[in-house]
Amino acid sequence: MKFYNGINKVEKVLVAIVTVLLVAVVFLQVVNRTIIKATIAWPEEAARYLMVWQVFLASVIAFRTGANCCIDVLINRFHGKAKVVLTCFSNIVCLVFAVVLILGALEVIQTQIEFNQTSTALRINMAFVYAAMPVWGFLFIVELVFMTIQAFKPTAFKDQTDGEGSAA
């Protein structure tokens, strides 16, 4: 339980930090282009990579709170054990998707590290950018595990998630 709550808090803090950095970098670029009349390349690239990380991290929070787009018409038509079984099946499909994405991303990251491909303006290794996918996958899998447990024990995490509901 503490592990789950700790991960939730870390996710929120990371999303907040990335969002503040993204706003600051975009603001810097706007000031440079409109007031200073100078164009520098790195803020645009930094904003792009921060946006990638923001989307992946925030999507886990959206999934947890049910704010993501979800077609659960079929699952909501059932109650009791049938709903638990369908929820578990849905979570298993999502888990397989996450594992496939993680494995694919790890291959890409390994290639980026081997060839030391760096970004044009920031000169950072592109493996850092692609690392957003396996980080998302790990957090998503943790969320799926706890959502599956919650399907069996609906009150297990009700008071533990800072008032947030579940997407299940």
PDB file of C-alpha atoms in Angstrom:
ATOM      1  CA  MET A   1       0.000   0.000   0.000  1.00  0.00           C
ATOM      2  CA  LYS A   2       2.787   2.447   0.865  1.00  0.00           C
ATOM      3  CA  PHE A   3       4.581   1.456  -2.346  1.00  0.00           C
ATOM      4  CA  TYR A   4       1.479   2.244  -4.405  1.00  0.00           C
ATOM      5  CA  ASN A   5       0.857   5.574  -2.680  1.00  0.00           C
ATOM      6  CA  GLY A   6       4.540   6.464  -2.986  1.00  0.00           C
ATOM      7  CA  ILE A   7       4.530   5.795  -6.722  1.00  0.00           C
ATOM      8  CA  ASN A   8       1.371   7.898  -7.114  1.00  0.00           C
ATOM      9  CA  LYS A   9       3.013  10.838  -5.345  1.00  0.00           C
ATOM     10  CA  VAL A  10       6.242  10.516  -7.335  1.00  0.00           C
ATOM     11  CA  GLU A  11       4.260  10.456 -10.590  1.00  0.00           C
ATOM     12  CA  LYS A  12       2.402  13.637  -9.651  1.00  0.00           C
ATOM     13  CA  VAL A  13       5.608  15.413  -8.652  1.00  0.00           C
ATOM     14  CA  LEU A  14       7.360  14.366 -11.872  1.00  0.00           C
ATOM     15  CA  VAL A  15       4.440  15.544 -14.005  1.00  0.00           C
ATOM     16  CA  ALA A  16       4.420  18.870 -12.163  1.00  0.00           C
ATOM     17  CA  ILE A  17       8.186  19.326 -12.620  1.00  0.00           C
ATOM     18  CA  VAL A  18       8.061  18.408 -16.305  1.00  0.00           C
ATOM     19  CA  THR A  19       5.093  20.739 -16.849  1.00  0.00           C
ATOM     20  CA  VAL A  20       6.850  23.672 -15.149  1.00  0.00           C
ATOM     21  CA  LEU A  21       9.994  23.035 -17.200  1.00  0.00           C
ATOM     22  CA  LEU A  22       7.925  22.799 -20.383  1.00  0.00           C
ATOM     23  CA  VAL A  23       6.156  26.096 -19.695  1.00  0.00           C
ATOM     24  CA  ALA A  24       9.449  27.800 -18.821  1.00  0.00           C
ATOM     25  CA  VAL A  25      11.193  26.569 -21.973  1.00  0.00           C
ATOM     26  CA  VAL A  26       8.302  27.570 -24.238  1.00  0.00           C
ATOM     27  CA  PHE A  27       8.114  30.973 -22.521  1.00  0.00           C
ATOM     28  CA  LEU A  28      11.857  31.442 -23.080  1.00  0.00           C
ATOM     29  CA  GLN A  29      11.457  30.613 -26.756  1.00  0.00           C
ATOM     30  CA  VAL A  30       8.544  33.029 -27.157  1.00  0.00           C
ATOM     31  CA  VAL A  31      10.496  35.825 -25.445  1.00  0.00           C
ATOM     32  CA  ASN A  32      13.517  35.104 -27.635  1.00  0.00           C
ATOM     33  CA  ARG A  33      11.502  35.214 -30.847  1.00  0.00           C
ATOM     34  CA  THR A  34       9.256  38.200 -30.077  1.00  0.00           C
ATOM     35  CA  ILE A  35      11.261  40.513 -27.842  1.00  0.00           C
ATOM     36  CA  ILE A  36      14.906  39.671 -28.463  1.00  0.00           C
ATOM     37  CA  LYS A  37      14.273  38.700 -32.111  1.00  0.00           C
ATOM     38  CA  ALA A  38      16.711  35.811 -31.800  1.00  0.00           C
ATOM     39  CA  THR A  39      16.053  32.201 -32.612  1.00  0.00           C
ATOM     40  CA  ILE A  40      17.775  29.478 -30.672  1.00  0.00           C
ATOM     41  CA  ALA A  41      17.227  25.829 -31.409  1.00  0.00           C
ATOM     42  CA  TRP A  42      17.470  24.100 -28.054  1.00  0.00           C
ATOM     43  CA  PRO A  43      14.227  25.378 -26.433  1.00  0.00           C
ATOM     44  CA  GLU A  44      12.123  23.964 -29.248  1.00  0.00           C
ATOM     45  CA  GLU A  45      13.828  20.594 -28.988  1.00  0.00           C
ATOM     46  CA  ALA A  46      13.660  20.612 -25.182  1.00  0.00           C
ATOM     47  CA  ALA A  47       9.937  21.436 -25.318  1.00  0.00           C
ATOM     48  CA  ARG A  48       9.341  18.538 -27.696  1.00  0.00           C
ATOM     49  CA  TYR A  49      11.126  16.020 -25.463  1.00  0.00           C
ATOM     50  CA  LEU A  50       9.547  17.388 -22.283  1.00  0.00           C
ATOM     51  CA  MET A  51       6.144  17.021 -23.941  1.00  0.00           C
ATOM     52  CA  VAL A  52       6.899  13.373 -24.720  1.00  0.00           C
ATOM     53  CA  TRP A  53       7.762  12.702 -21.080  1.00  0.00           C
ATOM     54  CA  GLN A  54       4.762  14.688 -19.860  1.00  0.00           C
ATOM     55  CA  VAL A  55       2.318  12.736 -22.020  1.00  0.00           C
ATOM     56  CA  PHE A  56       3.661   9.345 -20.972  1.00  0.00           C
ATOM     57  CA  LEU A  57       3.767  10.195 -17.258  1.00  0.00           C
ATOM     58  CA  ALA A  58       0.411  11.973 -17.175  1.00  0.00           C
ATOM     59  CA  SER A  59      -1.318   9.170 -19.082  1.00  0.00           C
ATOM     60  CA  VAL A  60      -0.760   6.828 -16.136  1.00  0.00           C
ATOM     61  CA  ILE A  61      -2.398   9.346 -13.809  1.00  0.00           C
ATOM     62  CA  ALA A  62      -5.267   9.750 -16.288  1.00  0.00           C
ATOM     63  CA  PHE A  63      -5.665   5.977 -16.436  1.00  0.00           C
ATOM     64  CA  ARG A  64      -5.768   5.729 -12.629  1.00  0.00           C
ATOM     65  CA  THR A  65      -8.396   8.440 -12.267  1.00  0.00           C
ATOM     66  CA  GLY A  66     -10.530   7.284 -15.192  1.00  0.00           C
ATOM     67  CA  ALA A  67      -9.885  10.499 -17.131  1.00  0.00           C
ATOM     68  CA  ASN A  68      -8.637   8.642 -20.203  1.00  0.00           C
ATOM     69  CA  CYS A  69     -10.783   7.641 -23.138  1.00  0.00           C
ATOM     70  CA  CYS A  70     -12.090   4.195 -22.385  1.00  0.00           C
ATOM     71  CA  ILE A  71     -14.691   2.019 -23.990  1.00  0.00           C
ATOM     72  CA  ASP A  72     -16.083   0.051 -21.073  1.00  0.00           C
ATOM     73  CA  VAL A  73     -19.677  -0.313 -22.247  1.00  0.00           C
ATOM     74  CA  LEU A  74     -19.419  -4.100 -22.270  1.00  0.00           C
ATOM     75  CA  ILE A  75     -17.778  -4.348 -18.845  1.00  0.00           C
ATOM     76  CA  ASN A  76     -20.303  -1.976 -17.254  1.00  0.00           C
ATOM     77  CA  ARG A  77     -23.218  -4.134 -18.453  1.00  0.00           C
ATOM     78  CA  PHE A  78     -22.102  -6.898 -16.092  1.00  0.00           C
ATOM     79  CA  HIS A  79     -22.054  -7.128 -12.317  1.00  0.00           C
ATOM     80  CA  GLY A  80     -20.459  -9.370  -9.729  1.00  0.00           C
ATOM     81  CA  LYS A  81     -18.108 -12.138 -10.829  1.00  0.00           C
ATOM     82  CA  ALA A  82     -18.685 -11.564 -14.538  1.00  0.00           C
ATOM     83  CA  LYS A  83     -17.576  -7.947 -14.203  1.00  0.00           C
ATOM     84  CA  VAL A  84     -14.476  -9.023 -12.250  1.00  0.00           C
ATOM     85  CA  VAL A  85     -13.592 -11.591 -14.923  1.00  0.00           C
ATOM     86  CA  LEU A  86     -14.041  -9.083 -17.767  1.00  0.00           C
ATOM     87  CA  THR A  87     -12.045  -6.455 -15.871  1.00  0.00           C
ATOM     88  CA  CYS A  88      -9.230  -8.961 -15.307  1.00  0.00           C
ATOM     89  CA  PHE A  89      -9.291  -9.954 -18.983  1.00  0.00           C
ATOM     90  CA  SER A  90      -9.158  -6.306 -20.026  1.00  0.00           C
ATOM     91  CA  ASN A  91      -6.263  -5.694 -17.636  1.00  0.00           C
ATOM     92  CA  ILE A  92      -4.397  -8.721 -19.018  1.00  0.00           C
ATOM     93  CA  VAL A  93      -4.776  -7.390 -22.573  1.00  0.00           C
ATOM     94  CA  CYS A  94      -3.463  -4.004 -21.414  1.00  0.00           C
ATOM     95  CA  LEU A  95      -0.601  -5.734 -19.586  1.00  0.00           C
ATOM     96  CA  VAL A  96       0.418  -7.618 -22.741  1.00  0.00           C
ATOM     97  CA  PHE A  97       0.344  -4.334 -24.673  1.00  0.00           C
ATOM     98  CA  ALA A  98       2.539  -2.657 -22.045  1.00  0.00           C
ATOM     99  CA  VAL A  99       5.048  -5.528 -22.044  1.00  0.00           C
ATOM    100  CA  VAL A 100       5.284  -5.492 -25.859  1.00  0.00           C
ATOM    101  CA  LEU A 101       5.816  -1.729 -25.814  1.00  0.00           C
ATOM    102  CA  ILE A 102       8.466  -2.002 -23.075  1.00  0.00           C
ATOM    103  CA  LEU A 103      10.374  -4.704 -24.941  1.00  0.00           C
ATOM    104  CA  GLY A 104      10.269  -2.741 -28.186  1.00  0.00           C
ATOM    105  CA  ALA A 105      11.361   0.442 -26.454  1.00  0.00           C
ATOM    106  CA  LEU A 106      14.237  -1.332 -24.713  1.00  0.00           C
ATOM    107  CA  GLU A 107      15.510  -2.529 -28.109  1.00  0.00           C
ATOM    108  CA  VAL A 108      15.358   1.017 -29.459  1.00  0.00           C
ATOM    109  CA  ILE A 109      17.101   2.354 -26.350  1.00  0.00           C
ATOM    110  CA  GLN A 110      19.842  -0.259 -26.665  1.00  0.00           C
ATOM    111  CA  THR A 111      20.383   0.763 -30.288  1.00  0.00           C
ATOM    112  CA  GLN A 112      20.511   4.440 -29.317  1.00  0.00           C
ATOM    113  CA  ILE A 113      23.121   3.704 -26.669  1.00  0.00           C
ATOM    114  CA  GLU A 114      25.218   1.513 -29.006  1.00  0.00           C
ATOM    115  CA  PHE A 115      25.295   4.096 -31.774  1.00  0.00           C
ATOM    116  CA  ASN A 116      25.369   7.070 -29.382  1.00  0.00           C
ATOM    117  CA  GLN A 117      22.739   8.957 -31.352  1.00  0.00           C
ATOM    118  CA  THR A 118      22.331  12.419 -29.868  1.00  0.00           C
ATOM    119  CA  SER A 119      19.732  15.103 -30.423  1.00  0.00           C
ATOM    120  CA  THR A 120      20.635  17.958 -32.739  1.00  0.00           C
ATOM    121  CA  ALA A 121      20.457  20.953 -30.413  1.00  0.00           C
ATOM    122  CA  LEU A 122      20.670  19.581 -26.872  1.00  0.00           C
ATOM    123  CA  ARG A 123      23.251  16.925 -27.713  1.00  0.00           C
ATOM    124  CA  ILE A 124      21.625  14.450 -25.304  1.00  0.00           C
ATOM    125  CA  ASN A 125      21.499  10.763 -26.063  1.00  0.00           C
ATOM    126  CA  MET A 126      18.199   9.876 -27.692  1.00  0.00           C
ATOM    127  CA  ALA A 127      17.944   6.900 -25.339  1.00  0.00           C
ATOM    128  CA  PHE A 128      16.815   9.417 -22.706  1.00  0.00           C
ATOM    129  CA  VAL A 129      13.857  10.444 -24.861  1.00  0.00           C
ATOM    130  CA  TYR A 130      12.893   6.849 -25.650  1.00  0.00           C
ATOM    131  CA  ALA A 131      13.197   5.923 -21.953  1.00  0.00           C
ATOM    132  CA  ALA A 132       9.784   7.524 -21.425  1.00  0.00           C
ATOM    133  CA  MET A 133       8.159   4.415 -22.918  1.00  0.00           C
ATOM    134  CA  PRO A 134       9.549   1.766 -20.533  1.00  0.00           C
ATOM    135  CA  VAL A 135       9.034   4.121 -17.583  1.00  0.00           C
ATOM    136  CA  TRP A 136       5.417   4.495 -18.679  1.00  0.00           C
ATOM    137  CA  GLY A 137       5.145   0.721 -19.102  1.00  0.00           C
ATOM    138  CA  PHE A 138       6.433   0.015 -15.601  1.00  0.00           C
ATOM    139  CA  LEU A 139       4.082   2.570 -14.023  1.00  0.00           C
ATOM    140  CA  PHE A 140       1.183   1.318 -16.140  1.00  0.00           C
ATOM    141  CA  ILE A 141       1.811  -2.291 -15.108  1.00  0.00           C
ATOM    142  CA  VAL A 142       1.925  -1.283 -11.428  1.00  0.00           C
ATOM    143  CA  GLU A 143      -1.387   0.512 -11.924  1.00  0.00           C
ATOM    144  CA  LEU A 144      -2.910  -2.520 -13.668  1.00  0.00           C
ATOM    145  CA  VAL A 145      -1.839  -4.835 -10.827  1.00  0.00           C
ATOM    146  CA  PHE A 146      -3.444  -2.607  -8.220  1.00  0.00           C
ATOM    147  CA  MET A 147      -6.570  -2.137 -10.343  1.00  0.00           C
ATOM    148  CA  THR A 148      -6.889  -5.910 -10.684  1.00  0.00           C
ATOM    149  CA  ILE A 149      -6.554  -6.326  -6.919  1.00  0.00           C
ATOM    150  CA  GLN A 150      -9.162  -3.602  -6.505  1.00  0.00           C
ATOM    151  CA  ALA A 151     -11.522  -5.510  -8.819  1.00  0.00           C
ATOM    152  CA  PHE A 152     -11.436  -8.385  -6.330  1.00  0.00           C
ATOM    153  CA  LYS A 153     -11.556  -6.126  -3.261  1.00  0.00           C
ATOM    154  CA  PRO A 154     -13.292  -2.889  -4.290  1.00  0.00           C
ATOM    155  CA  THR A 155     -12.616  -1.138  -0.980  1.00  0.00           C
ATOM    156  CA  ALA A 156      -8.928  -2.138  -0.775  1.00  0.00           C
ATOM    157  CA  PHE A 157      -7.550   1.184  -2.051  1.00  0.00           C
ATOM    158  CA  LYS A 158     -10.523   3.503  -1.766  1.00  0.00           C
ATOM    159  CA  ASP A 159      -9.081   5.627   1.052  1.00  0.00           C
ATOM    160  CA  GLN A 160      -5.453   5.144   0.007  1.00  0.00           C
ATOM    161  CA  THR A 161      -5.360   7.015  -3.310  1.00  0.00           C
ATOM    162  CA  ASP A 162      -5.833  10.621  -2.157  1.00  0.00           C
ATOM    163  CA  GLY A 163      -9.512  10.551  -3.059  1.00  0.00           C
ATOM    164  CA  GLU A 164      -8.895   9.388  -6.598  1.00  0.00           C
ATOM    165  CA  GLY A 165     -11.009   6.683  -8.090  1.00  0.00           C
ATOM    166  CA  SER A 166     -10.056   3.849 -10.329  1.00  0.00           C
ATOM    167  CA  ALA A 167     -10.412   3.530 -14.065  1.00  0.00           C
ATOM    168  CA  ALA A 168     -11.725  -0.033 -13.686  1.00  0.00           C
TER     169      ALA A 168
END
